[in-house]
Tab-separated table of C-alpha atoms in Angstrom:
chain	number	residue	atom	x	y	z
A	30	UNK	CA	8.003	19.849	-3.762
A	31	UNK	CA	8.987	18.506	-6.724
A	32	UNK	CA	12.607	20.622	-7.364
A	33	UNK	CA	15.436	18.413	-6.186
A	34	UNK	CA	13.428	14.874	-6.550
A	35	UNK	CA	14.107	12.640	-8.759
A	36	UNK	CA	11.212	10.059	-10.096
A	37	UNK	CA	12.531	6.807	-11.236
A	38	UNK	CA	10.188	5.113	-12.789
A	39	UNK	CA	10.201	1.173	-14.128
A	40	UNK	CA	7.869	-0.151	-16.302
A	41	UNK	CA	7.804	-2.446	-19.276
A	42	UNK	CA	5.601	-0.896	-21.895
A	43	UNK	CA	6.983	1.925	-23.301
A	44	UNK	CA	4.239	3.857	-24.231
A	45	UNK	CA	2.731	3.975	-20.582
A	46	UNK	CA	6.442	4.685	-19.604
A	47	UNK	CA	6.485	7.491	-22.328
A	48	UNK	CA	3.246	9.236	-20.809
A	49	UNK	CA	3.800	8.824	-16.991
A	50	UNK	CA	7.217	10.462	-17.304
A	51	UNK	CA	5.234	13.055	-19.893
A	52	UNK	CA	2.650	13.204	-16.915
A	53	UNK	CA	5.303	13.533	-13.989
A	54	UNK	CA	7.809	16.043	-16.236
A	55	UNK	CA	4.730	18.011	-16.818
A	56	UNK	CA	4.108	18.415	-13.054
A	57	UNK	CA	7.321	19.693	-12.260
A	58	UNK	CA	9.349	16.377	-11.388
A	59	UNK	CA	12.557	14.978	-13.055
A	60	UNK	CA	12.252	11.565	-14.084
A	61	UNK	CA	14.142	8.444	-15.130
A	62	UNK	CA	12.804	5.703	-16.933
A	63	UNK	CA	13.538	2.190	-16.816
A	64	UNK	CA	12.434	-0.407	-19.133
A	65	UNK	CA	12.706	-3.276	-16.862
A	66	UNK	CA	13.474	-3.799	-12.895
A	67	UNK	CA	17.117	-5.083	-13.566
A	68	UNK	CA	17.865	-2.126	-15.360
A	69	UNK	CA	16.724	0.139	-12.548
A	70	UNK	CA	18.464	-2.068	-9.995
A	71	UNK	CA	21.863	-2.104	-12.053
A	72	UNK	CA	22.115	1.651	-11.409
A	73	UNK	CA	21.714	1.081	-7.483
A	74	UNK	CA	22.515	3.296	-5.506
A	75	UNK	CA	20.618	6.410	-6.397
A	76	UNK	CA	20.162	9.661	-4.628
A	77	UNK	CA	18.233	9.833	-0.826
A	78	UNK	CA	15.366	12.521	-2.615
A	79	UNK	CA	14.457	9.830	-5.045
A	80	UNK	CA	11.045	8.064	-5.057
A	81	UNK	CA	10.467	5.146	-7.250
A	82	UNK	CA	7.053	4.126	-9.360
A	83	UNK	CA	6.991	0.591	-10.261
A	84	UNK	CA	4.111	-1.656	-11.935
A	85	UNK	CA	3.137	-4.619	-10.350
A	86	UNK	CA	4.006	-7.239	-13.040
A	87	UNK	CA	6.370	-7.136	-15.452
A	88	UNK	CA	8.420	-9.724	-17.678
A	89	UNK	CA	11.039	-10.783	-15.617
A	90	UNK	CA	11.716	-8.959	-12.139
A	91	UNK	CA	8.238	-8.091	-11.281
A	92	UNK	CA	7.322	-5.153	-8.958
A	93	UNK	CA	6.722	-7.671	-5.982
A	94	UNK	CA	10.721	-9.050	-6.449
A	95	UNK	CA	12.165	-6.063	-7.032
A	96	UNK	CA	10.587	-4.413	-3.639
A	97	UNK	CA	12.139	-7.552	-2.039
A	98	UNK	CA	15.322	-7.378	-3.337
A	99	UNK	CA	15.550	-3.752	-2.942
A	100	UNK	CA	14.818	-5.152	1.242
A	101	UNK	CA	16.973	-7.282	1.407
A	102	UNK	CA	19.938	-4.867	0.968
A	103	UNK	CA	18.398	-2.741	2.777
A	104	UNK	CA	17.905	0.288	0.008
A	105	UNK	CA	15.074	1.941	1.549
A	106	UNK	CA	13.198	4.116	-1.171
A	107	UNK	CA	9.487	5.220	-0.521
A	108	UNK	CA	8.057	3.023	-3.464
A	109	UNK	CA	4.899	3.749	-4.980
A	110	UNK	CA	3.317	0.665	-6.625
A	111	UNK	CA	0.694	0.798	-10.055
A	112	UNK	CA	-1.388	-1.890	-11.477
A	113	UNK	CA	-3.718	-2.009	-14.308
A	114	UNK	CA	-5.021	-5.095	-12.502
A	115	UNK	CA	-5.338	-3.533	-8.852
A	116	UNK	CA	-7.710	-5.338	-6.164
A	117	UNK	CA	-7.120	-5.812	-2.582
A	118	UNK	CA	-5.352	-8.391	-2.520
A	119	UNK	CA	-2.319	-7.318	-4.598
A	120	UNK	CA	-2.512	-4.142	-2.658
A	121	UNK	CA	-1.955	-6.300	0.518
A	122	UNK	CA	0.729	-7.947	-1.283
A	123	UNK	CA	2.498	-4.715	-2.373
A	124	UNK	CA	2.567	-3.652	1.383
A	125	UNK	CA	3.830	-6.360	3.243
A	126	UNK	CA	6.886	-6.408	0.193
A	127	UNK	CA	7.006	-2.596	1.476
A	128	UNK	CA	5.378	-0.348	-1.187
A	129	UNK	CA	4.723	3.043	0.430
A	130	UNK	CA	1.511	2.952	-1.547
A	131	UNK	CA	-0.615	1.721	-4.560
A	132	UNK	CA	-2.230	3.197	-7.026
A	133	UNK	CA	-4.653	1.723	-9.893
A	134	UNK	CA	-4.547	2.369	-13.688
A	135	UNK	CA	-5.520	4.496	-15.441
A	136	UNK	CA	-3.623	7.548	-13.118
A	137	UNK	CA	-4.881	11.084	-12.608
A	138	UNK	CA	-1.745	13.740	-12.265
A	139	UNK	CA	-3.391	14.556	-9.250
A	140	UNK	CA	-3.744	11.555	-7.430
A	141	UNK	CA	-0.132	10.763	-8.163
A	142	UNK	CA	1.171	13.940	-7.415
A	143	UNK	CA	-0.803	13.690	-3.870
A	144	UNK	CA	1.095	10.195	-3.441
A	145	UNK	CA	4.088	11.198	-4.389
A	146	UNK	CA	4.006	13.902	-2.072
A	147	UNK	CA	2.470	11.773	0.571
A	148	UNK	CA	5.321	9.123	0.591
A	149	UNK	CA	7.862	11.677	0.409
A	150	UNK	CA	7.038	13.958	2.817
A	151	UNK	CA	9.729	14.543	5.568
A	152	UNK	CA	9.349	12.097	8.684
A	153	UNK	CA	8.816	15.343	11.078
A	154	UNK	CA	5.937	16.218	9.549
A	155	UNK	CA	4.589	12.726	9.455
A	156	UNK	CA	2.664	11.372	11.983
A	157	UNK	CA	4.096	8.901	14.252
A	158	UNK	CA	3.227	5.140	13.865
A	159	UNK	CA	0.603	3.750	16.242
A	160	UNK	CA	1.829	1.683	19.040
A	161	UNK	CA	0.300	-1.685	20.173
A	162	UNK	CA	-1.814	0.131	23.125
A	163	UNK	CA	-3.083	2.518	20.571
A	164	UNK	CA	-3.674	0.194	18.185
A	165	UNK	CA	-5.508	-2.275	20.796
A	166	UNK	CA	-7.927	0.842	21.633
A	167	UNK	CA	-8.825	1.681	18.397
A	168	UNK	CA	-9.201	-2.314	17.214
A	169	UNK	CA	-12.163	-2.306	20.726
A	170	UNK	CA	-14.073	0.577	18.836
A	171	UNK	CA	-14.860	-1.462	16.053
A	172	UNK	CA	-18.403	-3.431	15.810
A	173	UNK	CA	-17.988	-7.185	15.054
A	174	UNK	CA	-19.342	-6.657	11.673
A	175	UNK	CA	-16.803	-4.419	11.111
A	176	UNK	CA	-14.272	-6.364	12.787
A	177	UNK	CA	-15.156	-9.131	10.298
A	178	UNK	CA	-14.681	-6.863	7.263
A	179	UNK	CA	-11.381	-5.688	8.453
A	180	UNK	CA	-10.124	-9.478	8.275
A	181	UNK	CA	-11.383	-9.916	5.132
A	182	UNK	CA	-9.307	-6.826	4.178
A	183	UNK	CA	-6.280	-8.118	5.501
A	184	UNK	CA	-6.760	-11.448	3.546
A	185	UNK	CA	-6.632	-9.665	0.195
A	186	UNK	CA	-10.457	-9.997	-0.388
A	187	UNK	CA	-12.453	-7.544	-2.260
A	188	UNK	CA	-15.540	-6.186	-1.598
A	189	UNK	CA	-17.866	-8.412	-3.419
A	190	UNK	CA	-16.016	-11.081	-1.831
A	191	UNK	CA	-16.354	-10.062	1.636
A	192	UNK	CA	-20.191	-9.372	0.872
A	193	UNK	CA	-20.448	-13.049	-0.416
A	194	UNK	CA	-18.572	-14.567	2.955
A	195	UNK	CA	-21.019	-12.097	5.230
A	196	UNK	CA	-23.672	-12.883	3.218
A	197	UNK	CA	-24.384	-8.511	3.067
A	198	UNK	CA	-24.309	-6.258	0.032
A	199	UNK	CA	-20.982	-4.899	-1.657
A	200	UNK	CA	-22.183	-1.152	-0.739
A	201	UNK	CA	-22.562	-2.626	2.688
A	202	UNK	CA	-19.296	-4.053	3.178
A	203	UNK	CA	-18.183	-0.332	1.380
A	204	UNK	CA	-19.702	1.659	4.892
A	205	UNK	CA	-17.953	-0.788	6.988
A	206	UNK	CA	-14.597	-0.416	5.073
A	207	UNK	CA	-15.049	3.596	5.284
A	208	UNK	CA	-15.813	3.377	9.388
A	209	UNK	CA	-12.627	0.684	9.766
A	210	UNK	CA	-10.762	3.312	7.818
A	211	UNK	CA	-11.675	6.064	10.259
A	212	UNK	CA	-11.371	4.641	13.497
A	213	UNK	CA	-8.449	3.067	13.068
A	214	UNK	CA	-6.900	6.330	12.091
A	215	UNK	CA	-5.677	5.134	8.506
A	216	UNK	CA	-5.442	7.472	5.421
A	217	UNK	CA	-5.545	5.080	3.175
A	218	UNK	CA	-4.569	0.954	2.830
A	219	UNK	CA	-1.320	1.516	3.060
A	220	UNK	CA	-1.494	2.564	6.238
A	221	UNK	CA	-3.915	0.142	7.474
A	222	UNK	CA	-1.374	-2.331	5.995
A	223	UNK	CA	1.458	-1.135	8.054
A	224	UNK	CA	-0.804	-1.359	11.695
A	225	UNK	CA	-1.178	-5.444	10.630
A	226	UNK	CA	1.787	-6.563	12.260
A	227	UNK	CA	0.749	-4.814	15.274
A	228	UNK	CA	-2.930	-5.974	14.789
A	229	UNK	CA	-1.376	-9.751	14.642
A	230	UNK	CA	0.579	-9.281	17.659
A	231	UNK	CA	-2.353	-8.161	19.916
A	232	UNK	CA	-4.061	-11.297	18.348
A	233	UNK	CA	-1.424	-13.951	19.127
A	234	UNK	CA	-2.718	-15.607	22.643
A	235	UNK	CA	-0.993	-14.333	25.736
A	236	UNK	CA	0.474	-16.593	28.718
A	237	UNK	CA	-0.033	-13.507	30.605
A	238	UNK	CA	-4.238	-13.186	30.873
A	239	UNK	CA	-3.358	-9.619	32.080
A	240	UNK	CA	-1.848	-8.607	28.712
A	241	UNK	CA	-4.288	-10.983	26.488
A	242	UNK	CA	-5.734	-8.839	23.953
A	243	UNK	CA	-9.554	-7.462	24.825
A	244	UNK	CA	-10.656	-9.244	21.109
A	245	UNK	CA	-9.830	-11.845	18.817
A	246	UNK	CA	-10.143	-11.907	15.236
A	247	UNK	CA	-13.238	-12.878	14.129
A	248	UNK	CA	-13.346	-15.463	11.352
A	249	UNK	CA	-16.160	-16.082	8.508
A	250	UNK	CA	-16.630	-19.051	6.517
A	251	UNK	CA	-14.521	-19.713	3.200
């Protein structure tokens, strides 16, 4: 539903910035680029049906700081983060700075266009954040193996990482990941990202033995 959103995009090199908005025009969106995070910041505020693509570093204001600072006055814009040096652990740190999602270069139109609508899409017709019972219910379906993966996905690791820690193969640790992603109901990392703080709470130790979580985190040597 691309009609009355605006795209703002901010990225230093202009000739990526010249084809995304091509891309993003092309699909039906209207778009305005900024060459640097100050200058996108410097035009604060901007409409409620805007949506903002930002890469991940940048001379000066990276994406990282300029998701924080956009936090800390409390401008809440779904943000959709891009890297052409994605891996898990950037993706972790994209989320917890409160990017709606990331994406990896090089971008398909319809990838973007999915996340784009994905991150905008109204809040009735999203589907309500798991609670901390739900969340504890889903956590007790998973194996230990894949309860192991899972932390290494939280720590930023990537696969071949996790493989080497587990002492399993990278397509191995790639099943696990896909059955972590399923039963704990996530679409995609971003919204695994956003159940972590509920994760962490049901794994913070209880004076109450009643109300102690049924599992801890499992650890693996580093």
């Amino acid at each position: 539903m691309a009609n009355d959103l605006t795209i703002h995009l901010v990225d230093d090199e202009e000739s990526f910035r010249r084809s995304l908005t091509f891309l993003l025009v092309s699909a039906g969106f209207a778009v305005r680029a900024h060459s640097s995070a100050k200058a996108f910041l410097d035009l604060l505020p901007v409409s409620e049906k805007s949506c903002l693509i930002t890469d991940l570093r940048m001379r000066g204001i990276d994406g990282i700081e300029l998701l924080e600072r956009l936090r800390h006055a409390a401008i809440n814009i779904p943000t959709i983060v891009i890297s052409g040096h994605g891996d898990i652990a950037a993706a972790v740190q994209a989320m917890k700075a409160g990017a709606s999602d990331f994406l990896e270069k090089p971008l398909r139109e319809e990838t973007l266009v999915a996340a784009i609508n994905r991150v905008m899409a109204p809040k009735r017709q999203s589907r309500p954040a798991a609670g901390s019972e739900t969340v504890a219910a889903r956590l007790r379906q998973l194996t230990d193996r894949e309860q192991q993966v899972l932390a290494g996905v939280l720590d930023g690791l990537q696969n071949k990482m996790i493989a080497y820690h587990l002492g399993i193969s990278s397509r191995t640790v790639e099943v696990h990941r896909a059955n972590v992603m399923a039963k704990m109901g996530a679409r995609n990392l971003a919204e695994l990202m956003r159940m972590t703080a509920a994760i962490e709470a049901l794994a913070q130790p209880s004076s109450d033995e009643s109300a102690a979580p049924a599992r801890a985190w499992p650890t693996y040597a580093r």
